[in-house]
Protein backbone atom coordinates (compact mmCIF):
# COMPACT_ATOMS: atom_id res chain seq x y z
CA UNK A 1 0.00 0.00 0.00
CA UNK A 2 1.51 3.33 -1.06
CA UNK A 3 -0.82 5.70 0.76
CA UNK A 4 -1.71 7.43 -2.52
CA UNK A 5 -5.42 8.32 -2.75
CA UNK A 6 -7.50 6.74 -5.46
CA UNK A 7 -8.03 9.01 -8.50
CA UNK A 8 -11.83 8.86 -8.08
CA UNK A 9 -11.69 9.78 -4.35
CA UNK A 10 -12.54 13.32 -3.30
CA UNK A 11 -12.44 14.60 0.28
CA UNK A 12 -15.69 15.52 2.03
CA UNK A 13 -16.32 19.27 1.99
CA UNK A 14 -16.20 21.07 5.34
CA UNK A 15 -19.48 21.27 7.27
CA UNK A 16 -18.52 24.76 8.50
CA UNK A 17 -16.24 27.18 6.69
CA UNK A 18 -15.16 30.60 7.98
CA UNK A 19 -13.23 33.00 5.77
CA UNK A 20 -11.64 36.24 7.05
CA UNK A 21 -13.93 36.60 10.10
CA UNK A 22 -13.64 39.69 12.31
CA UNK A 23 -15.43 40.29 15.62
CA UNK A 24 -15.29 43.33 17.89
CA UNK A 25 -16.79 44.24 21.26
CA UNK A 26 -16.90 48.01 21.15
CA UNK A 27 -13.39 49.12 20.21
CA UNK A 28 -11.78 45.79 21.18
CA UNK A 29 -11.21 43.55 18.15
CA UNK A 30 -11.21 39.95 19.42
CA UNK A 31 -11.07 38.05 16.12
CA UNK A 32 -8.87 39.41 13.35
CA UNK A 33 -9.13 37.71 9.97
CA UNK A 34 -9.83 34.16 11.21
CA UNK A 35 -10.32 31.49 8.54
CA UNK A 36 -10.92 27.79 9.19
CA UNK A 37 -12.65 24.68 7.89
CA UNK A 38 -14.42 22.26 10.22
CA UNK A 39 -14.84 18.73 8.90
CA UNK A 40 -17.45 16.21 10.05
CA UNK A 41 -16.46 14.81 13.45
CA UNK A 42 -14.00 17.59 14.35
CA UNK A 43 -14.31 19.72 17.48
CA UNK A 44 -12.81 23.23 17.32
CA UNK A 45 -12.21 25.70 20.17
CA UNK A 46 -11.02 29.29 19.98
CA UNK A 47 -9.05 30.09 23.12
CA UNK A 48 -7.87 33.59 23.99
CA UNK A 49 -4.61 34.66 25.63
CA UNK A 50 -6.16 34.40 29.12
CA UNK A 51 -7.25 30.81 28.46
CA UNK A 52 -10.91 31.71 28.08
CA UNK A 53 -12.79 30.75 24.97
PDB file of C-alpha atoms in Angstrom:
ATOM      1  CA  UNK A   1       0.000   0.000   0.000  1.00  0.00           C
ATOM      2  CA  UNK A   2       1.507   3.332  -1.062  1.00  0.00           C
ATOM      3  CA  UNK A   3      -0.823   5.703   0.760  1.00  0.00           C
ATOM      4  CA  UNK A   4      -1.709   7.429  -2.518  1.00  0.00           C
ATOM      5  CA  UNK A   5      -5.418   8.325  -2.754  1.00  0.00           C
ATOM      6  CA  UNK A   6      -7.498   6.740  -5.464  1.00  0.00           C
ATOM      7  CA  UNK A   7      -8.029   9.006  -8.503  1.00  0.00           C
ATOM      8  CA  UNK A   8     -11.835   8.858  -8.081  1.00  0.00           C
ATOM      9  CA  UNK A   9     -11.694   9.777  -4.352  1.00  0.00           C
ATOM     10  CA  UNK A  10     -12.543  13.320  -3.304  1.00  0.00           C
ATOM     11  CA  UNK A  11     -12.444  14.602   0.282  1.00  0.00           C
ATOM     12  CA  UNK A  12     -15.687  15.521   2.026  1.00  0.00           C
ATOM     13  CA  UNK A  13     -16.323  19.272   1.992  1.00  0.00           C
ATOM     14  CA  UNK A  14     -16.204  21.075   5.338  1.00  0.00           C
ATOM     15  CA  UNK A  15     -19.480  21.268   7.268  1.00  0.00           C
ATOM     16  CA  UNK A  16     -18.522  24.765   8.496  1.00  0.00           C
ATOM     17  CA  UNK A  17     -16.239  27.183   6.692  1.00  0.00           C
ATOM     18  CA  UNK A  18     -15.161  30.600   7.985  1.00  0.00           C
ATOM     19  CA  UNK A  19     -13.231  33.002   5.775  1.00  0.00           C
ATOM     20  CA  UNK A  20     -11.640  36.243   7.047  1.00  0.00           C
ATOM     21  CA  UNK A  21     -13.928  36.603  10.096  1.00  0.00           C
ATOM     22  CA  UNK A  22     -13.636  39.687  12.311  1.00  0.00           C
ATOM     23  CA  UNK A  23     -15.429  40.290  15.625  1.00  0.00           C
ATOM     24  CA  UNK A  24     -15.294  43.328  17.895  1.00  0.00           C
ATOM     25  CA  UNK A  25     -16.786  44.239  21.258  1.00  0.00           C
ATOM     26  CA  UNK A  26     -16.899  48.015  21.146  1.00  0.00           C
ATOM     27  CA  UNK A  27     -13.390  49.115  20.205  1.00  0.00           C
ATOM     28  CA  UNK A  28     -11.784  45.787  21.182  1.00  0.00           C
ATOM     29  CA  UNK A  29     -11.208  43.545  18.153  1.00  0.00           C
ATOM     30  CA  UNK A  30     -11.207  39.947  19.421  1.00  0.00           C
ATOM     31  CA  UNK A  31     -11.066  38.051  16.118  1.00  0.00           C
ATOM     32  CA  UNK A  32      -8.867  39.412  13.352  1.00  0.00           C
ATOM     33  CA  UNK A  33      -9.132  37.705   9.966  1.00  0.00           C
ATOM     34  CA  UNK A  34      -9.825  34.163  11.207  1.00  0.00           C
ATOM     35  CA  UNK A  35     -10.321  31.485   8.543  1.00  0.00           C
ATOM     36  CA  UNK A  36     -10.921  27.787   9.192  1.00  0.00           C
ATOM     37  CA  UNK A  37     -12.648  24.683   7.892  1.00  0.00           C
ATOM     38  CA  UNK A  38     -14.424  22.258  10.221  1.00  0.00           C
ATOM     39  CA  UNK A  39     -14.842  18.733   8.903  1.00  0.00           C
ATOM     40  CA  UNK A  40     -17.447  16.206  10.045  1.00  0.00           C
ATOM     41  CA  UNK A  41     -16.462  14.805  13.446  1.00  0.00           C
ATOM     42  CA  UNK A  42     -14.003  17.585  14.350  1.00  0.00           C
ATOM     43  CA  UNK A  43     -14.307  19.720  17.477  1.00  0.00           C
ATOM     44  CA  UNK A  44     -12.808  23.232  17.319  1.00  0.00           C
ATOM     45  CA  UNK A  45     -12.210  25.699  20.169  1.00  0.00           C
ATOM     46  CA  UNK A  46     -11.024  29.288  19.984  1.00  0.00           C
ATOM     47  CA  UNK A  47      -9.050  30.095  23.120  1.00  0.00           C
ATOM     48  CA  UNK A  48      -7.869  33.591  23.987  1.00  0.00           C
ATOM     49  CA  UNK A  49      -4.612  34.657  25.633  1.00  0.00           C
ATOM     50  CA  UNK A  50      -6.155  34.396  29.117  1.00  0.00           C
ATOM     51  CA  UNK A  51      -7.247  30.810  28.457  1.00  0.00           C
ATOM     52  CA  UNK A  52     -10.908  31.709  28.083  1.00  0.00           C
ATOM     53  CA  UNK A  53     -12.786  30.749  24.972  1.00  0.00           C
TER      54      UNK A  53
END
